[in-house]
mmCIF file of C-alpha atoms in Angstrom:
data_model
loop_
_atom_site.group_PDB
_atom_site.id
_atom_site.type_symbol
_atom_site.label_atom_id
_atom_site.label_comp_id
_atom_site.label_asym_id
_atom_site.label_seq_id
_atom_site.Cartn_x
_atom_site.Cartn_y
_atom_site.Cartn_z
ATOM 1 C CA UNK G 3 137.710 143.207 69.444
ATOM 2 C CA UNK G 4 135.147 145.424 70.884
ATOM 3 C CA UNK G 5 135.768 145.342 74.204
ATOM 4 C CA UNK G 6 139.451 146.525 73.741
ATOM 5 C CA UNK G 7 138.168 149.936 72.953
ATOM 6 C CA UNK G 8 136.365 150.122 76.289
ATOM 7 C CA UNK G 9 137.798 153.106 78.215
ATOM 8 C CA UNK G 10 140.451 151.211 81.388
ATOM 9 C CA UNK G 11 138.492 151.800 84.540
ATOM 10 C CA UNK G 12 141.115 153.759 87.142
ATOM 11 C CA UNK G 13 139.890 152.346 90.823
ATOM 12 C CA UNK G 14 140.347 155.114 93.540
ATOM 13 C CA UNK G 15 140.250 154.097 97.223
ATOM 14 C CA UNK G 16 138.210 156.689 98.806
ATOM 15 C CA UNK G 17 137.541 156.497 102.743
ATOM 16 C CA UNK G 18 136.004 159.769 104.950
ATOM 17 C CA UNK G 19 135.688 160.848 108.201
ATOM 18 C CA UNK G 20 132.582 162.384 109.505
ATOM 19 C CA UNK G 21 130.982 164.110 112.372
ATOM 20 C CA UNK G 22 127.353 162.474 111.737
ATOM 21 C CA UNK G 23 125.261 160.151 109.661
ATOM 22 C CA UNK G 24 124.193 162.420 106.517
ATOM 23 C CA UNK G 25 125.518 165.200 104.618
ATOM 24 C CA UNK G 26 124.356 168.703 104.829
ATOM 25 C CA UNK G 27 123.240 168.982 108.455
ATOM 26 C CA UNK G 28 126.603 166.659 109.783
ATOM 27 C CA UNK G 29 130.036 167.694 108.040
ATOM 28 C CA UNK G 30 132.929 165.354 106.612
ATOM 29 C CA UNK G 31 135.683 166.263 108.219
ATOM 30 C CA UNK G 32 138.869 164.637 105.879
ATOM 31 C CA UNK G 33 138.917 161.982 103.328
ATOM 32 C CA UNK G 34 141.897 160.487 101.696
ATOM 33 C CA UNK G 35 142.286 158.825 98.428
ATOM 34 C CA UNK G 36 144.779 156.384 97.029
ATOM 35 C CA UNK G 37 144.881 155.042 93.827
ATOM 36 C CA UNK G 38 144.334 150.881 93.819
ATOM 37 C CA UNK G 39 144.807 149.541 90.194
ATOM 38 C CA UNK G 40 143.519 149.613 86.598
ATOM 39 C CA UNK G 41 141.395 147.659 84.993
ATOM 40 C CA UNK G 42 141.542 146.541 80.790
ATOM 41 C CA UNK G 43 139.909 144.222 78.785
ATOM 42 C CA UNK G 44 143.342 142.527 79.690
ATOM 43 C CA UNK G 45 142.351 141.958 83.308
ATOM 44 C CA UNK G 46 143.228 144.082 86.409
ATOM 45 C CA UNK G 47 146.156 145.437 87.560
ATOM 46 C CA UNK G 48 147.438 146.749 90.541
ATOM 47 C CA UNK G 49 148.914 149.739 91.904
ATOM 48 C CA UNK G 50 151.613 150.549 94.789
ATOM 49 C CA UNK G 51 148.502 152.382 96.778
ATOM 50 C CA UNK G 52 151.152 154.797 98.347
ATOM 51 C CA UNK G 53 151.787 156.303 95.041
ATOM 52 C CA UNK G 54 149.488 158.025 94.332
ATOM 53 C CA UNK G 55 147.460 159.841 97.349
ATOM 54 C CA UNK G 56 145.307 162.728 98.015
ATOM 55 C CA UNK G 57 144.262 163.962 101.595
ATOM 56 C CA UNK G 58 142.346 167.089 103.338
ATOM 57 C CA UNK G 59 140.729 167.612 106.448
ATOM 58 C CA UNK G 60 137.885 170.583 105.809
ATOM 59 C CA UNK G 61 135.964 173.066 107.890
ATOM 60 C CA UNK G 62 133.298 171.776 109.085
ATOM 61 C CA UNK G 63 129.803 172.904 107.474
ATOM 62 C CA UNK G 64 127.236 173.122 110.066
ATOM 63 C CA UNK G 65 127.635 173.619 113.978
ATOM 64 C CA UNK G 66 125.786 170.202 114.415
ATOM 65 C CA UNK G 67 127.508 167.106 114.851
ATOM 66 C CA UNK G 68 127.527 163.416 116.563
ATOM 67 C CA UNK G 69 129.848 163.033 119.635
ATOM 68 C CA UNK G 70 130.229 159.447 118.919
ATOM 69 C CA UNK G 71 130.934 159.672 115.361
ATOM 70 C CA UNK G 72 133.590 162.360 116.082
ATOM 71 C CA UNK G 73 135.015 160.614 118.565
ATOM 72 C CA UNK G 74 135.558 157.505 115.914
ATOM 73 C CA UNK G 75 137.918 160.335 113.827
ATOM 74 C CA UNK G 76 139.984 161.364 116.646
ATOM 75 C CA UNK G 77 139.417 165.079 114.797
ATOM 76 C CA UNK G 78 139.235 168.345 116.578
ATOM 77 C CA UNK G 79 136.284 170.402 115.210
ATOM 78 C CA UNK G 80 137.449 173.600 116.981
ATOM 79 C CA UNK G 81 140.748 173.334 115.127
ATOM 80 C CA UNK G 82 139.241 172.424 111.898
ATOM 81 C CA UNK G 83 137.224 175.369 112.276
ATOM 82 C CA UNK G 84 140.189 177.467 112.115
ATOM 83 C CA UNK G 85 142.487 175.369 110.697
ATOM 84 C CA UNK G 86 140.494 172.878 107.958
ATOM 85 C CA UNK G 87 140.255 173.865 104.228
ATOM 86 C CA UNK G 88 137.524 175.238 102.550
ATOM 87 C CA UNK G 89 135.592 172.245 101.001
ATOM 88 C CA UNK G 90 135.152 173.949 98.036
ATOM 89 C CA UNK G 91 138.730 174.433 97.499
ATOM 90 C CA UNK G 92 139.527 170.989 98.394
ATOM 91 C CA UNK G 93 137.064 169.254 96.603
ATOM 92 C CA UNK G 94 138.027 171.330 93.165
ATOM 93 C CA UNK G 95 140.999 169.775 93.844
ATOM 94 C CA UNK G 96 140.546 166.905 94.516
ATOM 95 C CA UNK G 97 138.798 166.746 91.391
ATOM 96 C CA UNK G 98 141.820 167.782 89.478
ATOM 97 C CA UNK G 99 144.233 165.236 90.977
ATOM 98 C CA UNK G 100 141.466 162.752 89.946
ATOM 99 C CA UNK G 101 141.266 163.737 86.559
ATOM 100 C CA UNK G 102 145.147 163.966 86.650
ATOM 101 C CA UNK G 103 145.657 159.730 87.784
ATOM 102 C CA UNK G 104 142.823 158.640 85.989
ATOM 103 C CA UNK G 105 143.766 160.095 82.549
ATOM 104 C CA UNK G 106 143.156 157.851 79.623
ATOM 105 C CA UNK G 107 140.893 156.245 81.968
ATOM 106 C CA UNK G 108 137.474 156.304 83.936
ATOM 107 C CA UNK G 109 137.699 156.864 87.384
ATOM 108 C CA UNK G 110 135.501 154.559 89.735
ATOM 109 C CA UNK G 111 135.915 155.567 93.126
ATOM 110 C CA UNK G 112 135.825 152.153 95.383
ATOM 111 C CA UNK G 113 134.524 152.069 99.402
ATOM 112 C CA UNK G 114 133.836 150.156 102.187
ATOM 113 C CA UNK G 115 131.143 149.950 102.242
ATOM 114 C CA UNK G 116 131.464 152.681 99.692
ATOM 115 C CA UNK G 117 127.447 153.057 100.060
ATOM 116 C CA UNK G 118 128.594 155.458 103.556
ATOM 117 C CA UNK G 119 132.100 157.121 102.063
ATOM 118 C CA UNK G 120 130.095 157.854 98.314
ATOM 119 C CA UNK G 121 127.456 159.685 100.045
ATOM 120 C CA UNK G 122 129.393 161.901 101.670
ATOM 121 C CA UNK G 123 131.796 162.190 99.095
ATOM 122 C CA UNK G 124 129.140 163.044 96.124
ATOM 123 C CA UNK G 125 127.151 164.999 98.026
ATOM 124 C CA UNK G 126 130.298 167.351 98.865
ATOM 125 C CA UNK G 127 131.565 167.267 94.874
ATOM 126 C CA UNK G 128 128.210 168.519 93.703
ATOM 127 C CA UNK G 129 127.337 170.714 96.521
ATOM 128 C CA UNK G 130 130.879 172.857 96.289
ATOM 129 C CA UNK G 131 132.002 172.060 92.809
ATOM 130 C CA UNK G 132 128.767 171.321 90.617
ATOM 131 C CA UNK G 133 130.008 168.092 89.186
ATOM 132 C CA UNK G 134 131.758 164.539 90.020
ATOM 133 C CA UNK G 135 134.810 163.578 88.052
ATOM 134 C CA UNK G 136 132.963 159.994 89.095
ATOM 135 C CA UNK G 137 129.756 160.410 87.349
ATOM 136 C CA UNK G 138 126.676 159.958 89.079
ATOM 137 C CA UNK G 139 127.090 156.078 89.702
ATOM 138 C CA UNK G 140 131.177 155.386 89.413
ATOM 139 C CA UNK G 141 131.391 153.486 92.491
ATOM 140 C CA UNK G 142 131.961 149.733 93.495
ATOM 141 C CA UNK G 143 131.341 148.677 97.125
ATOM 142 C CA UNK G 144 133.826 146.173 98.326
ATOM 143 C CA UNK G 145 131.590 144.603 100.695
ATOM 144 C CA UNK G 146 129.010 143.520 97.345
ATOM 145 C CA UNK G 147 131.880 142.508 95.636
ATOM 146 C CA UNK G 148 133.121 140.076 98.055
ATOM 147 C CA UNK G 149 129.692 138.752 98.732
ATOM 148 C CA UNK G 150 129.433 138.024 95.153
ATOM 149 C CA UNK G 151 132.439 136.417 95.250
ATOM 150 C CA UNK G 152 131.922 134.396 98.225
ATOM 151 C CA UNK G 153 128.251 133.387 97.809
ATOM 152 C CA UNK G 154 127.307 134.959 100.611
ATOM 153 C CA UNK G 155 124.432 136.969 101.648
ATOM 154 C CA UNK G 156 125.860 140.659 102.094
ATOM 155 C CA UNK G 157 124.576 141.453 105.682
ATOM 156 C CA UNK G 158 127.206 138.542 106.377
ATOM 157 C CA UNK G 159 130.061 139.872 105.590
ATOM 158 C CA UNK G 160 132.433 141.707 107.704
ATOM 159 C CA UNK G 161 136.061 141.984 107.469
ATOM 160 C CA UNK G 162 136.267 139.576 110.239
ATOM 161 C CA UNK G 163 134.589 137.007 107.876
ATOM 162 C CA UNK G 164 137.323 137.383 105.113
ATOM 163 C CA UNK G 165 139.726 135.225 104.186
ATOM 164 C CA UNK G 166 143.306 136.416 106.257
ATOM 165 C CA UNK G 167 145.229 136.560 102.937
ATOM 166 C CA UNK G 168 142.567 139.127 101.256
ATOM 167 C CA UNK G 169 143.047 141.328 104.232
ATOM 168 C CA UNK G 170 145.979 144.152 104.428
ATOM 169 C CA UNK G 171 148.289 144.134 107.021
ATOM 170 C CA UNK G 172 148.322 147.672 107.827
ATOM 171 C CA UNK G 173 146.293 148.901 110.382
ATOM 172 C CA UNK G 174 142.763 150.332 110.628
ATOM 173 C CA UNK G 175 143.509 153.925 111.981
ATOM 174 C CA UNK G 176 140.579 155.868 111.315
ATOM 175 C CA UNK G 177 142.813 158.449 109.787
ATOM 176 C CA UNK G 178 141.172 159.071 105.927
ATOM 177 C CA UNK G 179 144.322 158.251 104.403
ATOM 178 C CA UNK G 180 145.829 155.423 105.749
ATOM 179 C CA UNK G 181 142.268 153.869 105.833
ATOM 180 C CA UNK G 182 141.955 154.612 102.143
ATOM 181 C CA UNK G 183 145.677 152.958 101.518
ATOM 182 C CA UNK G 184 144.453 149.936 103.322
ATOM 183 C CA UNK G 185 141.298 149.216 102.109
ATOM 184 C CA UNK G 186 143.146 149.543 98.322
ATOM 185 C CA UNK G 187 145.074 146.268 98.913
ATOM 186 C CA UNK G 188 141.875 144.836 99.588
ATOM 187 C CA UNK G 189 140.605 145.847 96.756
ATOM 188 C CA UNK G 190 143.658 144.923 94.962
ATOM 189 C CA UNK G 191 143.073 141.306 96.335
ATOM 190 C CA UNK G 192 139.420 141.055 96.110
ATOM 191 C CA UNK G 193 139.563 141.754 92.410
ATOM 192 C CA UNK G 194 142.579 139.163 91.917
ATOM 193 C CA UNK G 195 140.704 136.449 94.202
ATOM 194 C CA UNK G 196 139.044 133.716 92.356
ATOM 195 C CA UNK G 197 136.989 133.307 95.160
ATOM 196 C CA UNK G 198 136.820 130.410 97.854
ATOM 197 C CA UNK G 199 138.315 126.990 97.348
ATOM 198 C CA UNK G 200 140.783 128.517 95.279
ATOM 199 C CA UNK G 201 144.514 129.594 95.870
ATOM 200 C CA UNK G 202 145.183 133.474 96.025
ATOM 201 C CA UNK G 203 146.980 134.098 92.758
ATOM 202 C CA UNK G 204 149.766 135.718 94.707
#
């Protein structure tokens, strides 16, 4: 009976685009968020990941940056520069549209690998807002949880390695928002898959 009073946890695709490896002296340049599904002491559920989205692309920070990891966006830093929202104003709200799909519910924002995207993303939420509607620790990395699920070491696993019907059909873009819708079905399946052997539940 306990565990029915546990607060749902409200999973939050989250995927960014960056200029470098690290906050601080690199910049993140957008990042899109999609709701993926609740979780009860009932089980999970899922969510239509087009629902319920949030996107910005922000001014960069810092005149350094990576050619090669800027090229992987597709962004233009001179427009962003003119054009790209203050982070501080995007991540406040941000924050607010989290609080706003998560209520009743704790947010846990979910990556891959969300070791890369959380960085970026809680180093931005406490360097221009002060605080994380995520906590210090709400994330779940999609790459450990298929591992786990898989019995497989976690350096092996790729998306390539993944069972087809686990993967979305929509394309990889490297635009925040679609990769964040994308990578919520797989987390949608992931957390539905009984793992191998077995026959998807949908």
């Amino acid at each position: 009976m306990a565990a029915r009073r546990i607060k749902p946890s409200l999973y939050i695709s989250v995927d960014i685009e960056a200029d470098g490896p690290i906050p601080g002296p690199y910049s993140m340049l957008s990042f899109g968020a999609a709701v993926a599904g609740i979780q009860d002491a009932d089980g999970f559920t899922a969510a239509d990941p087009e629902e319920h989205t949030f996107y910005r692309e922000l001014r960069p920070i810092s005149g350094e940056f990576v050619p090669e990891a800027l090229a992987v966006s597709g962004l233009d830093r001179e427009r962003l520069e003119r054009e790209g929202s203050e982070p501080a104003l995007a991540l406040a709200e941000f924050t607010d549209w989290v609080r706003e799909v998560s209520a009743g519910a704790q947010p846990v924002m979910c990556g891959y690998p969300a070791s890369y995207d959380w960085t970026f993303l809680y180093w931005y939420l406490i360097r221009f807002t002060g605080s994380s509607p995520f906590g210090h620790s709400g994330c779940i990395d999609m790459k450990t949880l298929y591992a786990t699920k898989a019995g497989l070491p976690l350096r092996a696993v790729a998306k390539g390695t993944m069972p087809r019907e686990l993967l979305s059909r929509r394309r990889h873009t490297h635009h925040a928002l679609d990769d964040a819708v994308e990578q919520a079905e797989l987390f949608a399946n992931l957390m539905k898959w009984p793992g191998p052997g077995s026959s998807p539940p949908w």
